Coordinates of C-alpha atoms in Angstrom, one line a residue:
X1429 CA -8.9 -19.1 -34.1
X1430 CA -9.9 -19.2 -30.5
X1431 CA -7.8 -20.0 -27.4
X1432 CA -7.5 -23.8 -26.9
X1433 CA -8.0 -24.8 -23.3
X1434 CA -6.1 -28.0 -22.9
X1435 CA -6.7 -30.5 -20.3
X1436 CA -3.8 -32.7 -19.2
X1437 CA -3.4 -36.1 -17.3
X1438 CA 0.1 -34.7 -16.0
X1439 CA -0.6 -34.3 -12.0
X1440 CA 2.8 -32.6 -11.1
X1441 CA 2.9 -30.8 -7.9
X1442 CA 0.6 -27.8 -6.8
X1443 CA 2.5 -25.4 -5.2
X1444 CA 1.9 -22.0 -3.7
X1445 CA 2.4 -19.5 -6.4
X1446 CA 3.5 -16.4 -4.8
X1447 CA 3.7 -14.4 -7.6
X1448 CA 3.8 -11.1 -5.9
X1449 CA 5.6 -9.3 -8.8
X1450 CA 3.1 -10.3 -11.6
X1451 CA 1.9 -6.9 -11.7
X1452 CA 4.9 -5.0 -11.3
X1453 CA 6.2 -3.6 -14.6
X1454 CA 9.7 -4.0 -15.7
X1455 CA 12.0 -1.3 -14.4
X1456 CA 15.4 -0.4 -15.6
X1457 CA 18.3 -0.7 -13.2
X1458 CA 21.5 1.6 -13.4
X1459 CA 24.4 0.6 -15.1
X1460 CA 26.8 -1.2 -12.9
X1461 CA 29.9 0.7 -12.1
X1462 CA 32.0 -2.5 -12.4
X1463 CA 30.7 -5.5 -14.6
X1464 CA 32.1 -8.9 -13.8
X1465 CA 31.9 -11.3 -16.8
X1466 CA 32.4 -15.0 -16.2
X1467 CA 33.9 -16.8 -19.4
X1468 CA 31.4 -19.4 -19.2
X1469 CA 27.6 -18.6 -19.3
X1470 CA 26.2 -21.7 -21.3
X1471 CA 25.8 -25.3 -21.7
X1472 CA 28.7 -26.3 -23.8
X1473 CA 32.2 -25.3 -24.4
X1474 CA 33.4 -22.2 -22.4
X1475 CA 34.8 -19.4 -24.5
X1476 CA 38.1 -17.4 -24.3
X1477 CA 38.4 -14.0 -23.5
X1478 CA 39.6 -12.0 -26.8
X1479 CA 40.2 -8.6 -24.9
X1480 CA 42.8 -7.8 -22.2
X1481 CA 43.3 -5.9 -19.2
X1482 CA 43.7 -2.1 -20.3
X1483 CA 41.7 -2.5 -23.5
X1484 CA 38.8 -0.1 -23.8
X1485 CA 35.4 -1.7 -25.0
X1486 CA 32.1 -0.4 -26.1
X1487 CA 28.8 -1.9 -25.1
X1488 CA 27.9 -4.9 -27.2
X1489 CA 31.5 -5.6 -28.2
X1490 CA 32.4 -9.4 -28.5
X1491 CA 34.9 -9.8 -25.8
X1492 CA 34.8 -13.6 -25.7
X1493 CA 34.5 -16.3 -28.4
X1494 CA 35.4 -19.9 -29.2
X1495 CA 35.3 -22.1 -32.4
X1496 CA 33.3 -24.7 -30.6
X1497 CA 29.9 -25.2 -32.1
X1498 CA 28.2 -25.8 -28.8
X1499 CA 28.8 -22.6 -27.3
X1500 CA 27.9 -18.6 -27.5
X1501 CA 30.1 -15.8 -27.6
X1502 CA 29.9 -13.1 -24.8
X1503 CA 29.7 -9.2 -25.2
X1504 CA 30.5 -6.3 -23.2
X1505 CA 27.5 -4.9 -21.1
X1506 CA 28.6 -1.6 -20.6
X1507 CA 31.5 0.7 -22.3
X1508 CA 34.6 1.4 -20.5
X1509 CA 38.0 -0.4 -19.5
X1510 CA 39.0 -3.9 -18.7
X1511 CA 40.4 -3.6 -15.5
X1512 CA 41.4 -6.9 -14.3
X1513 CA 41.2 -10.7 -14.8
X1514 CA 40.0 -12.9 -11.8
X1515 CA 38.4 -16.1 -10.8
X1516 CA 34.9 -16.5 -9.4
X1517 CA 33.1 -19.6 -8.1
X1518 CA 30.0 -20.4 -10.0
X1519 CA 27.5 -21.2 -7.3
X1520 CA 25.1 -23.2 -9.8
X1521 CA 27.9 -25.6 -11.1
X1522 CA 30.3 -25.3 -8.1
X1523 CA 33.1 -24.8 -10.5
X1524 CA 35.8 -22.0 -10.3
X1525 CA 35.7 -20.1 -13.7
X1526 CA 37.8 -17.2 -15.2
X1527 CA 36.2 -13.7 -15.2
X1528 CA 37.2 -10.2 -16.2
X1529 CA 35.9 -7.0 -14.8
X1530 CA 35.0 -3.7 -16.9
X1531 CA 34.9 -0.6 -15.1
X1532 CA 32.0 1.5 -16.7
X1533 CA 32.7 5.0 -18.0
X1534 CA 29.2 5.6 -17.6
X1535 CA 28.6 6.7 -21.2
X1536 CA 27.1 3.5 -22.4
X1537 CA 28.5 3.8 -25.8
X1538 CA 27.2 1.0 -28.1
X1539 CA 28.8 -0.6 -31.1
X1540 CA 27.4 0.3 -34.6
X1541 CA 24.6 -2.5 -35.0
X1542 CA 23.0 -3.7 -38.4
X1543 CA 19.7 -2.7 -38.0
X1544 CA 17.2 -4.3 -40.5
X1545 CA 14.1 -2.9 -38.7
X1546 CA 13.8 -1.1 -35.2
X1547 CA 11.0 -2.8 -33.4
X1548 CA 9.5 0.0 -31.7
X1549 CA 9.2 1.8 -34.9
X1550 CA 6.8 -0.9 -36.7
X1551 CA 3.5 0.2 -37.8
X1552 CA 2.6 -2.7 -40.0
X1553 CA 3.6 -5.9 -38.6
X1554 CA 2.5 -7.9 -41.8
X1555 CA 5.1 -5.8 -43.8
X1556 CA 7.8 -7.0 -41.5
X1557 CA 6.7 -10.7 -41.5
X1558 CA 7.0 -10.5 -45.5
X1559 CA 10.6 -9.0 -45.1
X1560 CA 11.5 -11.6 -42.5
X1561 CA 10.7 -14.3 -45.0
X1562 CA 13.2 -13.1 -47.2
X1563 CA 16.0 -13.4 -44.9
X1564 CA 17.8 -16.9 -45.5
X1565 CA 17.8 -19.2 -42.8
X1566 CA 21.5 -19.3 -42.7
X1567 CA 21.7 -15.5 -42.2
X1568 CA 19.3 -15.9 -39.3
X1569 CA 21.4 -18.6 -37.6
X1570 CA 24.6 -16.5 -38.0
X1571 CA 22.9 -13.6 -36.4
X1572 CA 21.6 -15.5 -33.5
X1573 CA 25.0 -17.1 -32.8
X1574 CA 26.9 -14.1 -33.1
X1575 CA 24.5 -12.3 -30.6
X1576 CA 25.5 -14.9 -28.3
X1577 CA 21.8 -16.2 -27.6
X1578 CA 21.0 -19.0 -25.1
X1579 CA 18.0 -20.3 -23.7
X1580 CA 17.0 -17.4 -21.2
X1581 CA 14.5 -19.8 -19.2
X1582 CA 17.3 -21.0 -17.1
X1583 CA 18.9 -23.9 -19.5
X1584 CA 21.4 -21.3 -21.5
X1585 CA 21.7 -24.0 -24.2
X1586 CA 23.0 -22.1 -27.3
X1587 CA 20.1 -21.2 -29.1
X1588 CA 21.8 -21.3 -32.7
X1589 CA 22.6 -25.1 -32.1
X1590 CA 19.0 -25.8 -30.8
X1591 CA 17.7 -24.3 -34.1
X1592 CA 20.3 -26.5 -36.3
X1593 CA 18.9 -30.1 -35.9
X1594 CA 20.6 -32.8 -37.8
X1595 CA 18.9 -33.5 -41.3
X1596 CA 17.7 -36.8 -40.1
X1597 CA 15.5 -35.2 -37.3
X1598 CA 12.6 -33.6 -38.9
X1599 CA 10.9 -30.9 -37.0
X1600 CA 7.2 -30.5 -37.4
X1601 CA 6.3 -28.9 -34.2
X1602 CA 7.6 -25.7 -32.4
X1603 CA 6.3 -24.7 -29.2
X1604 CA 6.7 -21.0 -27.6
X1605 CA 7.1 -22.0 -23.9
X1606 CA 5.2 -19.2 -21.8
X1607 CA 4.7 -21.6 -18.9
X1608 CA 6.5 -20.0 -16.1
X1609 CA 5.8 -22.6 -13.6
X1610 CA 8.2 -21.9 -10.5
X1611 CA 6.7 -20.2 -7.7
X1612 CA 7.5 -16.2 -7.3
X1613 CA 9.4 -15.8 -10.7
X1614 CA 7.1 -13.5 -13.1
X1615 CA 9.8 -12.1 -15.5
X1616 CA 8.5 -14.2 -18.5
X1617 CA 4.9 -13.0 -17.6
X1618 CA 5.9 -9.6 -17.8
X1619 CA 8.0 -10.2 -21.0
X1620 CA 4.8 -11.6 -22.7
X1621 CA 2.7 -8.4 -21.4
X1622 CA 5.4 -5.7 -22.5
X1623 CA 7.2 -7.3 -25.4
X1624 CA 4.5 -9.4 -27.0
X1625 CA 5.5 -8.2 -30.4
X1626 CA 9.1 -9.1 -30.0
X1627 CA 8.0 -12.8 -28.8
X1628 CA 6.0 -13.2 -31.7
X1629 CA 8.5 -11.8 -34.3
X1630 CA 11.0 -14.1 -32.9
X1631 CA 8.8 -16.8 -33.1
X1632 CA 8.2 -16.2 -36.6
X1633 CA 12.0 -16.1 -37.3
X1634 CA 12.6 -19.2 -35.7
X1635 CA 9.6 -20.8 -37.9
X1636 CA 11.6 -19.6 -41.1
X1637 CA 14.5 -21.8 -39.9
X1638 CA 12.7 -25.0 -38.7
X1639 CA 9.7 -24.7 -41.1
X1640 CA 7.5 -26.6 -38.6
X1641 CA 3.8 -27.9 -39.5
X1642 CA 2.5 -26.8 -36.0
X1643 CA 3.1 -23.7 -34.0
X1644 CA 1.9 -23.4 -30.4
X1645 CA 2.0 -20.8 -27.8
X1646 CA 1.7 -22.7 -24.7
X1647 CA 0.9 -20.5 -21.4
X1648 CA -0.4 -21.7 -17.9
X1649 CA -4.1 -20.7 -16.9
X1650 CA -2.7 -18.6 -14.2
X1651 CA -1.7 -15.8 -16.6
X1652 CA -4.8 -15.1 -18.3
X1653 CA -3.8 -11.6 -19.3
X1654 CA -1.0 -12.9 -21.0
X1655 CA -3.1 -15.6 -22.9
X1656 CA -5.5 -12.9 -23.9
X1657 CA -2.9 -10.5 -25.1
X1658 CA -0.6 -13.1 -27.1
X1659 CA -4.0 -14.4 -28.8
X1660 CA -5.0 -10.9 -29.8
X1661 CA -1.3 -10.3 -31.2
X1662 CA -1.7 -13.4 -33.0
X1663 CA -4.8 -12.2 -35.0
X1664 CA -3.2 -8.5 -35.4
X1665 CA -0.3 -10.1 -37.1
X1666 CA -2.6 -12.5 -39.4
X1667 CA -1.2 -15.6 -37.9
X1668 CA -4.4 -17.1 -36.5
X1669 CA -4.4 -19.9 -39.2
X1670 CA -0.8 -20.8 -38.3
X1671 CA -0.4 -20.5 -34.6
X1672 CA -2.4 -21.9 -31.9
X1673 CA -2.7 -20.4 -28.4
X1674 CA -3.0 -23.2 -25.6
X1675 CA -4.0 -22.8 -22.2
X1676 CA -2.7 -25.3 -19.9
X1677 CA -3.4 -26.1 -16.3
X1678 CA -1.0 -24.6 -13.6
X1679 CA 0.9 -27.4 -12.3
X1680 CA 4.8 -27.9 -11.5
X1681 CA 7.0 -28.2 -13.7
X1682 CA 4.5 -27.8 -16.5
X1683 CA 7.2 -25.6 -18.2
X1684 CA 9.9 -28.2 -18.3
X1685 CA 10.4 -29.2 -22.1
X1686 CA 9.6 -33.0 -21.6
X1687 CA 6.6 -32.2 -19.7
X1688 CA 5.4 -29.6 -21.7
X1689 CA 5.7 -31.8 -25.0
X1690 CA 3.8 -34.7 -23.5
X1691 CA 1.2 -32.6 -22.0
X1692 CA 0.5 -30.6 -25.3
X1693 CA 1.4 -32.9 -28.1
X1694 CA 1.3 -36.4 -26.5
X1695 CA 4.7 -37.3 -27.4
X1696 CA 7.1 -38.7 -25.1
X1697 CA 10.9 -37.9 -25.2
X1698 CA 12.9 -41.0 -24.8
X1699 CA 15.4 -41.6 -22.0
X1700 CA 18.4 -39.9 -22.6
X1701 CA 16.8 -38.2 -25.7
X1702 CA 16.1 -34.6 -26.9
X1703 CA 12.9 -33.0 -28.0
X1704 CA 14.0 -33.0 -31.4
X1705 CA 14.0 -36.9 -31.4
X1706 CA 10.1 -36.6 -31.3
X1707 CA 10.1 -33.9 -34.0
X1708 CA 10.0 -30.8 -31.4
X1709 CA 11.6 -27.7 -30.9
X1710 CA 10.8 -25.7 -27.6
X1711 CA 11.9 -22.2 -26.8
X1712 CA 11.3 -19.5 -24.3
X1713 CA 9.5 -16.4 -24.7
X1714 CA 12.4 -14.4 -23.4
X1715 CA 14.8 -16.2 -25.8
X1716 CA 12.4 -15.4 -28.8
X1717 CA 12.4 -11.8 -27.7
X1718 CA 16.1 -11.7 -28.0
X1719 CA 16.0 -13.6 -31.5
X1720 CA 13.7 -10.6 -32.7
X1721 CA 16.2 -8.3 -31.3
X1722 CA 19.4 -10.0 -32.6
X1723 CA 17.9 -10.7 -36.1
X1724 CA 15.9 -7.2 -36.8
X1725 CA 18.2 -4.8 -34.7
X1726 CA 21.7 -6.4 -34.5
X1727 CA 21.4 -6.3 -30.9
X1728 CA 23.6 -8.7 -28.9
X1729 CA 22.5 -10.3 -25.6
X1730 CA 23.8 -7.9 -22.9
X1731 CA 20.9 -7.5 -20.6
X1732 CA 18.1 -9.5 -19.0
X1733 CA 15.0 -9.3 -17.1
X1734 CA 15.1 -10.6 -13.5
X1735 CA 12.6 -11.0 -11.0
X1736 CA 13.9 -9.9 -7.6
X1737 CA 11.4 -11.2 -5.0
X1738 CA 10.6 -12.5 -1.7
X1739 CA 11.2 -10.8 1.6
X1740 CA 12.2 -7.5 -0.1
X1741 CA 10.3 -4.1 0.8
X1742 CA 9.7 -3.3 -3.0
X1743 CA 10.0 -6.8 -5.0
X1744 CA 10.2 -6.1 -8.7
X1745 CA 11.1 -7.0 -12.2
X1746 CA 14.4 -5.4 -13.3
X1747 CA 16.1 -5.1 -16.5
X1748 CA 19.8 -5.7 -15.8
X1749 CA 22.9 -5.7 -17.6
X1750 CA 24.8 -8.9 -17.5
X1751 CA 27.6 -8.6 -15.1
X1752 CA 25.7 -6.4 -12.7
X1753 CA 26.6 -7.7 -8.9
X1754 CA 23.5 -9.4 -7.6
X1755 CA 24.2 -7.1 -4.3
X1756 CA 23.1 -4.1 -6.5
X1757 CA 19.8 -5.7 -7.5
X1758 CA 19.2 -6.7 -3.5
X1759 CA 20.2 -3.0 -2.8
X1760 CA 17.8 -1.6 -5.4
X1761 CA 14.7 -3.7 -3.9
X1762 CA 15.5 -2.6 -0.4
X1763 CA 16.4 -5.5 2.2
X1764 CA 16.6 -4.7 5.9
X1765 CA 18.1 -6.9 8.5
X1766 CA 19.7 -8.8 5.8
X1767 CA 21.5 -11.1 8.5
X1768 CA 17.8 -12.9 8.8
X1769 CA 17.6 -14.0 5.2
X1770 CA 19.2 -16.0 2.7
X1771 CA 19.8 -15.4 -1.1
X1772 CA 18.9 -17.8 -3.7
X1773 CA 19.5 -17.6 -7.4
X1774 CA 16.7 -18.8 -9.2
X1775 CA 13.4 -20.0 -7.7
X1776 CA 12.5 -21.8 -4.9
X1777 CA 12.3 -25.2 -6.7
X1778 CA 15.7 -24.9 -9.0
X1779 CA 17.7 -22.1 -7.4
X1780 CA 20.7 -22.2 -5.4
X1781 CA 21.6 -20.5 -2.2
X1782 CA 24.6 -18.2 -2.1
X1783 CA 26.8 -16.8 0.1
X1784 CA 28.5 -14.2 -2.0
X1785 CA 26.1 -11.7 -3.6
X1786 CA 29.1 -10.3 -5.5
X1787 CA 28.2 -12.9 -8.1
X1788 CA 27.1 -11.3 -11.3
X1789 CA 23.9 -11.4 -13.3
X1790 CA 24.6 -14.3 -16.0
X1791 CA 22.6 -15.1 -19.1
X1792 CA 21.2 -18.1 -17.2
X1793 CA 19.9 -16.3 -14.3
X1794 CA 16.2 -15.1 -14.0
X1795 CA 15.3 -14.7 -10.2
X1796 CA 16.9 -13.4 -7.2
X1797 CA 14.9 -14.7 -4.3
X1798 CA 15.3 -13.8 -0.6
X1799 CA 13.9 -16.1 1.9
X1800 CA 13.9 -15.8 5.8
X1801 CA 16.1 -18.0 7.8
X1802 CA 18.4 -20.7 7.0
X1803 CA 18.0 -23.6 5.0
X1804 CA 16.7 -26.8 6.6
X1805 CA 19.4 -29.1 7.9
X1806 CA 20.1 -32.2 5.8
X1807 CA 19.0 -35.3 7.5
X1808 CA 19.3 -39.0 6.7
X1809 CA 16.9 -40.6 4.3
X1810 CA 14.0 -42.3 5.7
X1811 CA 13.1 -44.2 2.6
X1812 CA 9.4 -42.8 2.4
X1813 CA 9.7 -42.5 -1.2
X1814 CA 7.8 -39.2 -1.6
X1815 CA 10.5 -38.1 -3.9
X1816 CA 9.7 -41.0 -6.3
X1817 CA 5.8 -40.2 -6.2
X1818 CA 6.7 -36.5 -7.1
X1819 CA 9.3 -36.9 -9.8
X1820 CA 7.7 -36.0 -13.2
X1821 CA 10.3 -38.3 -15.0
X1822 CA 9.5 -41.4 -13.3
X1823 CA 12.9 -41.6 -11.6
X1824 CA 14.0 -42.7 -8.3
X1825 CA 15.8 -40.0 -7.0
X1826 CA 16.3 -41.1 -3.6
X1827 CA 19.0 -43.2 -5.0
X1828 CA 21.2 -40.4 -6.3
X1829 CA 22.5 -38.7 -3.0
X1830 CA 23.2 -42.5 -1.6
X1831 CA 25.5 -43.3 -4.9
X1832 CA 27.0 -39.7 -5.2
X1833 CA 28.1 -39.7 -1.3
X1834 CA 29.8 -42.9 -2.0
X1835 CA 31.5 -42.0 -5.3
X1836 CA 29.5 -44.5 -7.1
X1837 CA 28.6 -42.4 -10.0
X1838 CA 28.4 -45.1 -12.6
X1839 CA 25.7 -46.7 -10.6
X1840 CA 23.7 -43.4 -10.9
X1841 CA 23.6 -44.0 -14.8
X1842 CA 21.7 -47.4 -14.2
X1843 CA 19.0 -45.1 -12.6
X1844 CA 18.9 -43.0 -15.6
X1845 CA 20.1 -39.7 -13.9
X1846 CA 20.9 -38.1 -17.3
X1847 CA 17.1 -38.1 -17.7
X1848 CA 16.5 -35.9 -14.7
X1849 CA 15.3 -32.3 -15.4
X1850 CA 16.3 -31.1 -12.3
X1851 CA 13.1 -29.3 -11.3
X1852 CA 13.3 -29.7 -7.7
X1853 CA 10.1 -31.6 -7.1
X1854 CA 11.8 -34.3 -5.1
X1855 CA 13.6 -32.0 -2.6
X1856 CA 10.5 -30.1 -2.3
X1857 CA 8.7 -32.9 -0.8
X1858 CA 11.8 -34.4 0.9
X1859 CA 11.1 -34.4 4.6
X1860 CA 14.7 -35.1 5.5
X1861 CA 15.7 -31.8 3.7
X1862 CA 18.3 -33.5 1.3
X1863 CA 19.3 -31.1 -1.2
X1864 CA 18.7 -34.0 -3.8
X1865 CA 19.1 -31.6 -7.1
X1866 CA 22.7 -30.7 -5.7
X1867 CA 23.7 -34.4 -5.6
X1868 CA 22.1 -34.9 -8.9
X1869 CA 24.1 -31.9 -10.5
X1870 CA 27.3 -33.1 -9.0
X1871 CA 26.6 -36.8 -10.2
X1872 CA 26.1 -35.7 -13.8
X1873 CA 29.3 -33.6 -13.6
X1874 CA 31.2 -36.6 -12.2
X1875 CA 30.0 -38.5 -15.2
X1876 CA 30.6 -36.0 -17.7
X1877 CA 34.2 -35.5 -16.5
X1878 CA 35.0 -38.9 -17.1
X1879 CA 34.2 -38.9 -20.8

C-alpha cells in the first residue's frame, strides 16, 4: 500500500496557515487549583450533577449524567472537594449554564479503572488487534458512552451516538479525519505524531462496531510528517490491505465532514442530512485516541490537548485538564501587555472572542488564540456577495444577519440555515466585518427553541 495523493475539485479558501506551534511537543500543564465544570459540554441534552457541595471526589469519578441518549456524562478532572455551585456564561452558545467547582487536593487520586491493556506497554500491536476483535460491539459502545466521549474536533457530538446509526443506515465507509484545516491550530497534528498508536487502535476499535468496507485516513498535504508516520504505523499493524492513507490538498474547510466526504469519496450529504445518510462516519483523530484509552484502559475523558497560540511569548500545545481556567493557559504561555490583545476560544475562523478568561477548558475546546487589537467594527452589508462565493455549502450567508436581526428566524430556514457548517469562510471574506457565524448560531438556536 502506498500513500494516495488525492486531487480535489474543492476550491475552498486558501488561508495563511500560521502553524507556529506545529513543532512544539505536547506539554502537560499543572493541575488547576480549582476546576470549573459546566454541566453541558456536548451537543444534545445537558447532564445533571450527581454530586453536591461538600462531597469529595476522585479523578475520573462520574459527577454528572442523564438518561437521555444524545448526551455524554461528565467526570471529575481532579481529586478534591466539591466547593460550590455557580452559573457561567458559555461564550460559544451564549447560554448561561449551571457549573460546579472542585477544589483540588493536589493528590490527583484516580478511581479504579478497568484496564484491558495499557497502551504504553504494548509490544506486539497485532496481538492487541486480535484481542480487540473479541470485544462485543455493545461493550465497546458502553465503554465509549461511560467515558463521556464526544467529538474532539470541536463539534462535541456524543461519540456513542455517532457510532450507533439506525439499522436502515448501512455504513460502508469510515474516515479518520486528520485534516486540521483551521489556521494556527496544531493540536491534532501533534496528536498524530505523538499518539499515532492510540489513534489507530481507536480506529480499529470503531471499525469493529461499524464494520465498514472502506477505511480511510485523510490528512492534508501540509502535514507530510504525519502522513508518513501514520502510513508507517498502518504497515506496522498489518492493516495495509484494509486502510488507505490519503493526502488531500490543504484548503479551508477541508476538515469539515461534508466537505471531506465530497472530496474523498465523491458523495454529497443531502441538505439537512448527516454523513450516515450517504453511508459514511467521520471521526477526528483526537476522538479516536480517546476511544482507545476508554476501551483498553477504562479512562474517562478528563483532559485535552489544546493549542495555545498567537501573540504569546511561548506558544505551545498543552495537555490540560478539563475545568482548567483559560487564564492559567494564558499565563503559562506568557503574554505581556495583555490589554493590547483579545482572546479567542478556537481558531480565527470558527472561534469566539471572550472577555472573561475565567471560563474553563471544556471538551469542545481545541485552541486558545491571542490576537492583537480588537475585532473590527461591524458595518452594514454592502451586498458584495463575497460570502456567497466563499461558502463551501453553496448557501447565501448574507441573508442570515438580515433575518436574524429582524427576528424572522423562520425565513432563515428557507435559505437552509441548518445546512451551514459554521466554518467561518463567509465572515473571513466579509469587508463589512459582519460576524455572520454569530448570527447563524443565534438563528439556529431560536429555531431549535421553537421545536
